[in-house]
Tab-separated table of C-alpha atoms and ligand atoms in Angstrom:
chain	number	residue	atom	x	y	z
A	1308	MET	CA	0.000	0.000	0.000
A	1309	ALA	CA	1.613	3.230	-1.180
A	1310	SER	CA	0.814	5.301	1.906
A	1311	PHE	CA	2.845	2.914	4.094
A	1312	ASP	CA	5.855	2.985	1.760
A	1313	LEU	CA	9.011	4.436	3.306
A	1314	SER	CA	11.249	4.321	0.232
A	1315	ASN	CA	13.693	7.258	0.129
A	1316	ARG	CA	12.994	8.036	3.760
A	1317	VAL	CA	15.796	8.277	6.334
A	1318	ALA	CA	15.178	7.264	9.949
A	1319	LEU	CA	17.197	7.633	13.146
A	1320	VAL	CA	16.309	5.328	16.045
A	1321	THR	CA	17.963	5.990	19.405
A	1322	GLY	CA	18.576	2.743	21.276
A	1323	GLY	CA	17.868	0.967	17.992
A	1324	ASN	CA	20.581	-1.589	18.654
A	1325	GLY	CA	18.241	-3.891	20.597
A	1326	GLY	CA	14.794	-4.507	22.068
A	1327	ILE	CA	11.845	-2.342	21.050
A	1328	GLY	CA	14.052	0.082	19.108
A	1329	LEU	CA	15.345	-2.706	16.918
A	1330	GLY	CA	11.831	-4.125	16.462
A	1331	MET	CA	10.702	-0.715	15.203
A	1332	ALA	CA	13.841	-0.162	13.107
A	1333	THR	CA	13.291	-3.522	11.411
A	1334	GLY	CA	9.727	-2.549	10.529
A	1335	LEU	CA	10.945	0.697	8.963
A	1336	ALA	CA	13.616	-1.195	7.000
A	1337	LYS	CA	11.024	-3.660	5.679
A	1338	ALA	CA	8.927	-0.687	4.509
A	1339	GLY	CA	11.918	0.617	2.536
A	1340	ALA	CA	13.557	3.202	4.811
A	1341	SER	CA	17.264	3.695	5.340
A	1342	VAL	CA	17.805	3.307	9.057
A	1343	VAL	CA	20.503	4.602	11.382
A	1344	ILE	CA	20.552	3.108	14.846
A	1345	ALA	CA	22.275	4.949	17.692
A	1346	GLY	CA	23.370	3.714	21.098
A	1347	ARG	CA	26.350	2.846	23.269
A	1348	ASN	CA	26.764	-0.917	22.863
A	1349	LYS	CA	28.704	-1.725	19.688
A	1350	ASP	CA	28.414	-5.529	20.040
A	1351	LYS	CA	24.617	-5.375	20.091
A	1352	ALA	CA	24.787	-3.002	17.120
A	1353	LYS	CA	26.673	-5.533	14.975
A	1354	THR	CA	23.871	-8.087	15.320
A	1355	ALA	CA	21.250	-5.373	14.870
A	1356	LEU	CA	22.803	-4.163	11.608
A	1357	GLN	CA	22.747	-7.735	10.327
A	1358	GLU	CA	19.010	-7.911	11.107
A	1359	LEU	CA	18.384	-4.620	9.303
A	1360	LYS	CA	20.236	-5.895	6.253
A	1361	VAL	CA	18.136	-9.068	6.188
A	1362	ALA	CA	15.015	-6.898	6.556
A	1363	GLY	CA	16.016	-5.089	3.360
A	1364	ALA	CA	17.117	-1.646	4.536
A	1365	PRO	CA	18.572	0.101	1.460
A	1366	LYS	CA	21.201	1.571	3.782
A	1367	SER	CA	21.766	1.084	7.488
A	1368	ASP	CA	24.397	2.243	9.925
A	1369	PHE	CA	25.238	2.455	13.612
A	1370	VAL	CA	26.442	5.598	15.334
A	1371	THR	CA	27.742	5.725	18.863
A	1372	LEU	CA	25.589	7.948	21.044
A	1373	ASP	CA	25.146	8.516	24.740
A	1374	VAL	CA	21.836	10.371	24.869
A	1375	LEU	CA	22.783	11.848	28.258
A	1376	SER	CA	24.982	14.269	26.309
A	1377	GLY	CA	22.918	16.939	24.576
A	1378	GLU	CA	25.963	17.902	22.550
A	1379	GLU	CA	26.317	14.339	21.233
A	1380	CYS	CA	22.597	14.215	20.362
A	1381	HIS	CA	22.905	17.342	18.214
A	1382	LYS	CA	26.112	16.089	16.591
A	1383	VAL	CA	24.651	12.691	15.693
A	1384	VAL	CA	21.407	14.126	14.284
A	1385	ASP	CA	23.338	16.637	12.157
A	1386	GLU	CA	25.788	13.955	10.971
A	1387	VAL	CA	23.012	11.573	9.919
A	1388	ALA	CA	21.214	14.319	8.012
A	1389	ALA	CA	24.460	15.361	6.309
A	1390	ARG	CA	25.548	11.814	5.411
A	1391	PHE	CA	22.151	10.633	4.154
A	1392	GLY	CA	21.075	13.990	2.708
A	1393	ARG	CA	17.917	14.251	4.820
A	1394	LEU	CA	16.192	13.156	8.028
A	1395	ASP	CA	12.515	12.228	7.878
A	1396	ILE	CA	11.872	10.007	10.893
A	1397	LEU	CA	13.140	10.180	14.482
A	1398	ILE	CA	12.282	7.505	17.022
A	1399	ASN	CA	13.183	8.621	20.546
A	1400	ASN	CA	13.408	5.143	22.018
A	1401	ALA	CA	16.529	5.086	24.249
A	1402	GLY	CA	15.388	4.440	27.771
A	1403	THR	CA	16.352	3.129	31.166
A	1404	ASN	CA	14.894	2.422	34.579
A	1405	ILE	CA	16.198	2.434	38.124
A	1406	ARG	CA	13.796	0.637	40.424
A	1407	ARG	CA	13.575	2.094	43.932
A	1408	GLN	CA	10.945	3.132	46.426
A	1409	PRO	CA	10.488	6.940	46.152
A	1410	GLN	CA	12.321	7.642	49.424
A	1411	GLU	CA	15.389	5.739	48.234
A	1412	PHE	CA	16.237	7.658	45.024
A	1413	THR	CA	19.424	9.691	45.006
A	1414	PRO	CA	19.289	12.926	42.979
A	1415	LYS	CA	21.755	11.370	40.516
A	1416	GLU	CA	19.532	8.315	39.950
A	1417	TRP	CA	16.491	10.538	39.458
A	1418	HIS	CA	18.326	12.642	36.864
A	1419	THR	CA	19.716	9.606	35.042
A	1420	VAL	CA	16.215	8.270	34.432
A	1421	ILE	CA	14.612	11.625	33.621
A	1422	ASP	CA	17.459	12.727	31.359
A	1423	THR	CA	17.702	9.413	29.484
A	1424	ASN	CA	13.968	8.960	28.930
A	1425	LEU	CA	12.627	12.497	28.649
A	1426	THR	CA	15.303	15.165	28.199
A	1427	SER	CA	17.083	13.245	25.453
A	1428	ALA	CA	13.836	12.923	23.475
A	1429	PHE	CA	13.371	16.681	23.747
A	1430	VAL	CA	16.945	17.455	22.712
A	1431	CYS	CA	16.989	14.990	19.776
A	1432	SER	CA	13.658	16.386	18.550
A	1433	GLN	CA	15.009	19.936	18.755
A	1434	ALA	CA	18.055	18.822	16.788
A	1435	ALA	CA	15.895	17.078	14.159
A	1436	TYR	CA	13.505	20.003	13.672
A	1437	PRO	CA	15.555	22.082	11.173
A	1438	HIS	CA	16.286	18.984	9.068
A	1439	MET	CA	12.605	18.012	8.973
A	1440	LEU	CA	11.675	21.559	8.044
A	1441	LYS	CA	14.148	21.345	5.172
A	1442	ALA	CA	12.654	18.007	4.061
A	1443	GLY	CA	9.153	19.549	4.012
A	1444	GLY	CA	7.926	17.571	7.017
A	1445	GLY	CA	8.771	14.722	9.338
A	1446	LYS	CA	7.672	12.128	11.840
A	1447	ILE	CA	8.729	11.976	15.476
A	1448	ILE	CA	7.806	8.911	17.497
A	1449	ASN	CA	8.356	9.048	21.250
A	1450	ILE	CA	8.261	5.973	23.429
A	1451	GLY	CA	6.084	6.204	26.509
A	1452	SER	CA	4.976	3.273	28.648
A	1453	MET	CA	2.097	1.887	30.660
A	1454	MET	CA	3.783	4.062	33.312
A	1455	SER	CA	2.643	7.081	31.262
A	1456	ILE	CA	-0.832	6.121	32.522
A	1457	PHE	CA	-0.365	4.097	35.705
A	1458	GLY	CA	1.949	4.188	38.695
A	1459	ALA	CA	3.877	1.488	40.515
A	1460	SER	CA	5.705	1.792	43.814
A	1461	PHE	CA	9.142	1.205	42.279
A	1462	THR	CA	8.820	3.529	39.260
A	1463	THR	CA	8.701	7.131	40.537
A	1464	ALA	CA	11.391	8.511	38.212
A	1465	TYR	CA	10.429	6.263	35.294
A	1466	ALA	CA	6.712	7.108	35.560
A	1467	ALA	CA	7.532	10.826	35.821
A	1468	SER	CA	9.664	10.589	32.681
A	1469	LYS	CA	7.103	8.597	30.710
A	1470	GLY	CA	4.197	10.807	31.780
A	1471	GLY	CA	6.344	13.719	30.654
A	1472	VAL	CA	6.928	12.057	27.277
A	1473	VAL	CA	3.184	12.080	26.585
A	1474	GLN	CA	2.727	15.750	27.540
A	1475	MET	CA	5.849	16.757	25.609
A	1476	THR	CA	4.465	14.880	22.601
A	1477	ARG	CA	1.192	16.821	22.756
A	1478	ALA	CA	2.957	20.175	23.051
A	1479	MET	CA	5.405	19.463	20.212
A	1480	ALA	CA	2.620	18.121	18.001
A	1481	THR	CA	0.721	21.352	18.520
A	1482	ALA	CA	3.754	23.506	17.768
A	1483	TRP	CA	4.977	21.685	14.686
A	1484	ALA	CA	1.741	20.656	12.921
A	1485	LYS	CA	2.066	23.818	10.804
A	1486	ASP	CA	5.433	22.474	9.587
A	1487	ASN	CA	3.930	19.126	8.537
A	1488	ILE	CA	5.780	17.384	11.368
A	1489	GLN	CA	3.660	14.822	13.185
A	1490	VAL	CA	4.683	13.929	16.724
A	1491	ASN	CA	3.149	10.881	18.384
A	1492	ALA	CA	3.870	8.615	21.330
A	1493	VAL	CA	3.665	4.844	21.514
A	1494	LEU	CA	2.904	3.284	24.890
A	1495	PRO	CA	4.194	-0.285	24.867
A	1496	GLY	CA	2.700	-2.786	27.272
A	1497	TRP	CA	4.987	-5.363	28.817
A	1498	ILE	CA	7.483	-6.355	26.126
A	1499	ASP	CA	10.123	-9.046	26.567
A	1500	THR	CA	13.462	-7.166	26.335
A	1501	GLU	CA	16.656	-6.730	28.369
A	1502	LEU	CA	14.937	-3.959	30.323
A	1503	THR	CA	12.054	-6.123	31.476
A	1504	GLN	CA	14.261	-9.172	31.982
A	1505	GLY	CA	15.943	-6.964	34.614
A	1506	ALA	CA	12.569	-6.006	36.059
A	1507	ARG	CA	11.535	-9.629	36.328
A	1508	LYS	CA	14.651	-10.381	38.352
A	1509	GLU	CA	14.109	-7.433	40.707
A	1510	VAL	CA	10.325	-7.513	41.172
A	1511	ALA	CA	8.993	-10.766	42.615
A	1512	GLY	CA	5.950	-12.184	40.819
A	1513	LEU	CA	6.071	-9.619	37.989
A	1514	HIS	CA	6.046	-12.198	35.206
A	1515	GLU	CA	2.860	-13.854	36.498
A	1516	LYS	CA	1.178	-10.506	37.249
A	1517	VAL	CA	1.762	-9.315	33.678
A	1518	LEU	CA	0.396	-12.531	32.207
A	1519	ALA	CA	-2.680	-12.401	34.427
A	1520	ARG	CA	-3.463	-8.766	33.628
A	1521	THR	CA	-2.771	-8.792	29.864
A	1522	PRO	CA	-5.919	-9.862	27.962
A	1523	ALA	CA	-3.763	-11.180	25.106
A	1524	GLY	CA	-2.356	-13.640	27.656
A	1525	ARG	CA	1.284	-13.130	26.741
A	1526	TRP	CA	4.216	-10.726	26.896
A	1527	GLY	CA	4.746	-8.652	23.776
A	1528	THR	CA	7.824	-9.015	21.613
A	1529	PRO	CA	9.873	-6.337	19.798
A	1530	VAL	CA	8.323	-7.583	16.534
A	1531	ASP	CA	4.905	-6.486	17.885
A	1532	MET	CA	6.190	-2.891	17.771
A	1533	ALA	CA	7.051	-2.855	14.055
A	1534	GLY	CA	3.580	-2.136	12.628
A	1535	ILE	CA	2.854	0.928	14.758
A	1536	ALA	CA	6.291	2.325	13.881
A	1537	VAL	CA	5.629	1.977	10.147
A	1538	PHE	CA	2.178	3.550	10.511
A	1539	LEU	CA	3.418	6.543	12.519
A	1540	ALA	CA	6.477	6.998	10.256
A	1541	SER	CA	4.534	6.909	7.003
A	1542	GLY	CA	2.093	9.024	5.029
A	1543	ALA	CA	-0.700	6.815	6.361
A	1544	SER	CA	-0.579	8.848	9.590
A	1545	ASP	CA	-0.324	12.348	8.101
A	1546	PHE	CA	-3.503	13.475	9.948
A	1547	VAL	CA	-2.512	11.744	13.211
A	1548	THR	CA	-0.584	13.894	15.664
A	1549	GLY	CA	-0.245	14.331	19.409
A	1550	THR	CA	-1.601	10.885	20.193
A	1551	ALA	CA	-0.396	8.330	22.734
A	1552	ILE	CA	-1.183	4.897	21.328
A	1553	PRO	CA	-1.016	1.831	23.577
A	1554	VAL	CA	0.433	-1.320	21.989
A	1555	ASP	CA	-0.172	-3.544	24.962
A	1556	GLY	CA	-2.284	-6.624	24.232
A	1557	GLY	CA	-5.155	-4.867	26.026
A	1558	TYR	CA	-3.288	-4.256	29.319
A	1559	SER	CA	-4.491	-0.653	29.652
A	1560	VAL	CA	-8.169	-1.393	29.031
A	1561	GLN	CA	-8.472	-4.326	31.404
A	1562	GLY	CA	-10.946	-3.371	34.144
B	890	NDP	P1	16.354	-2.340	26.108
B	890	NDP	O1	17.126	-2.277	27.385
B	890	NDP	O2	16.425	-3.548	25.279
B	890	NDP	O3	16.680	-1.089	25.197
B	890	NDP	C1	17.002	0.165	25.715
B	890	NDP	C2	17.836	0.848	24.667
B	890	NDP	O4	18.133	2.172	25.113
B	890	NDP	C3	19.145	0.119	24.456
B	890	NDP	O5	19.301	-0.153	23.097
B	890	NDP	C4	20.182	1.098	24.971
B	890	NDP	O6	21.323	1.126	24.147
B	890	NDP	C5	19.476	2.422	24.867
B	890	NDP	N1	19.996	3.354	25.862
B	890	NDP	C6	19.813	3.362	27.200
B	890	NDP	N2	20.510	4.372	27.758
B	890	NDP	C7	21.140	5.009	26.734
B	890	NDP	C8	22.012	6.116	26.657
B	890	NDP	N3	22.387	6.803	27.753
B	890	NDP	N4	22.464	6.504	25.443
B	890	NDP	C9	22.103	5.823	24.332
B	890	NDP	N5	21.292	4.758	24.338
B	890	NDP	C10	20.817	4.362	25.540
B	890	NDP	O7	14.853	-2.032	26.559
B	890	NDP	P2	13.516	-1.833	25.734
B	890	NDP	O8	13.699	-2.178	24.326
B	890	NDP	O9	12.476	-2.490	26.547
B	890	NDP	O10	13.309	-0.260	25.892
B	890	NDP	C11	13.181	0.610	24.791
B	890	NDP	C12	12.233	1.734	25.169
B	890	NDP	O11	10.940	1.187	25.384
B	890	NDP	C13	12.608	2.475	26.446
B	890	NDP	O12	12.316	3.847	26.293
B	890	NDP	C14	11.680	1.856	27.477
B	890	NDP	O13	11.453	2.708	28.549
B	890	NDP	C15	10.455	1.637	26.627
B	890	NDP	N6	9.483	0.694	27.157
B	890	NDP	C16	9.775	-0.620	27.294
B	890	NDP	C17	8.804	-1.495	27.750
B	890	NDP	C18	9.030	-2.963	27.870
B	890	NDP	O14	8.149	-3.669	28.371
B	890	NDP	N7	10.153	-3.500	27.436
B	890	NDP	C19	7.474	-1.026	28.119
B	890	NDP	C20	7.281	0.379	27.932
B	890	NDP	C21	8.254	1.195	27.464
B	890	NDP	P3	22.770	0.625	24.722
B	890	NDP	O15	22.573	-0.780	25.153
B	890	NDP	O16	23.672	0.791	23.562
B	890	NDP	O17	23.058	1.542	25.851
């Protein structure tokens, strides 16, 4: 279907070297986009680039990026746009969690989570804006969470960051609609990745609780995130902006 075609489009996915980011990057590659993945772990990136090649990305590359550095975010965005001649799609996916009761967080831990999950998405979007303007439009996809909607005792910083992602998405969507830039958030349910493998080790009974509460009766996989990425990155979503779309097997609508 033509409106889902991403041929000649260039995408940058932060944290695209694994997990949900790679699931989304693979979807974009299958739809014809050139995809640059950015992160810190080069070993994961090697395997990820192989997957993108198999998926049919016309071009793919890995750039080293620590999203905690605003300077690096700007440099990487500018480099990708210069090397590929344009930047059409930005997926702000890099994320982390530190699980503590609220009274236990140090200021440094709080800032690590907020800056990785929220500030970096803001800074990368700011950096992408002039390139999208030049391209005549663009697509920004921010990654929220069920913690954009709900709370849990061990997620104060994470929930604050992911709630912030949704509000930032709405504000940016409002500001940049006139520039033909659509900004949307995806709220994944419980997806089996390194991040949640860590959570399952630290939070007793989490695996069973997720299974019991998810109407689909299973954990999601990174592949489950590919379709929404293609939709929100393509012309099919040109009149969709400022939304926060759950991809959660029904978790958020379970009464
Ligand atoms: P992973 O741990 O597999 O992926 C996280 C990615 O973020 C990694 O590729 C990592 O790259 C990157 N990253 C983390 N910190 C930095 C940093 N400082 N600089 C650059 N890259 C960084 O977890 P997920 O795939 O699960 O998480 C992806 C996103 O999805 C996150 O925003 C997460 O909050 C969100 N999410 C996940 C859910 C789930 O159930 N899995 C549910 C809801 C939201 P590297 O290894 O190179 O550092």
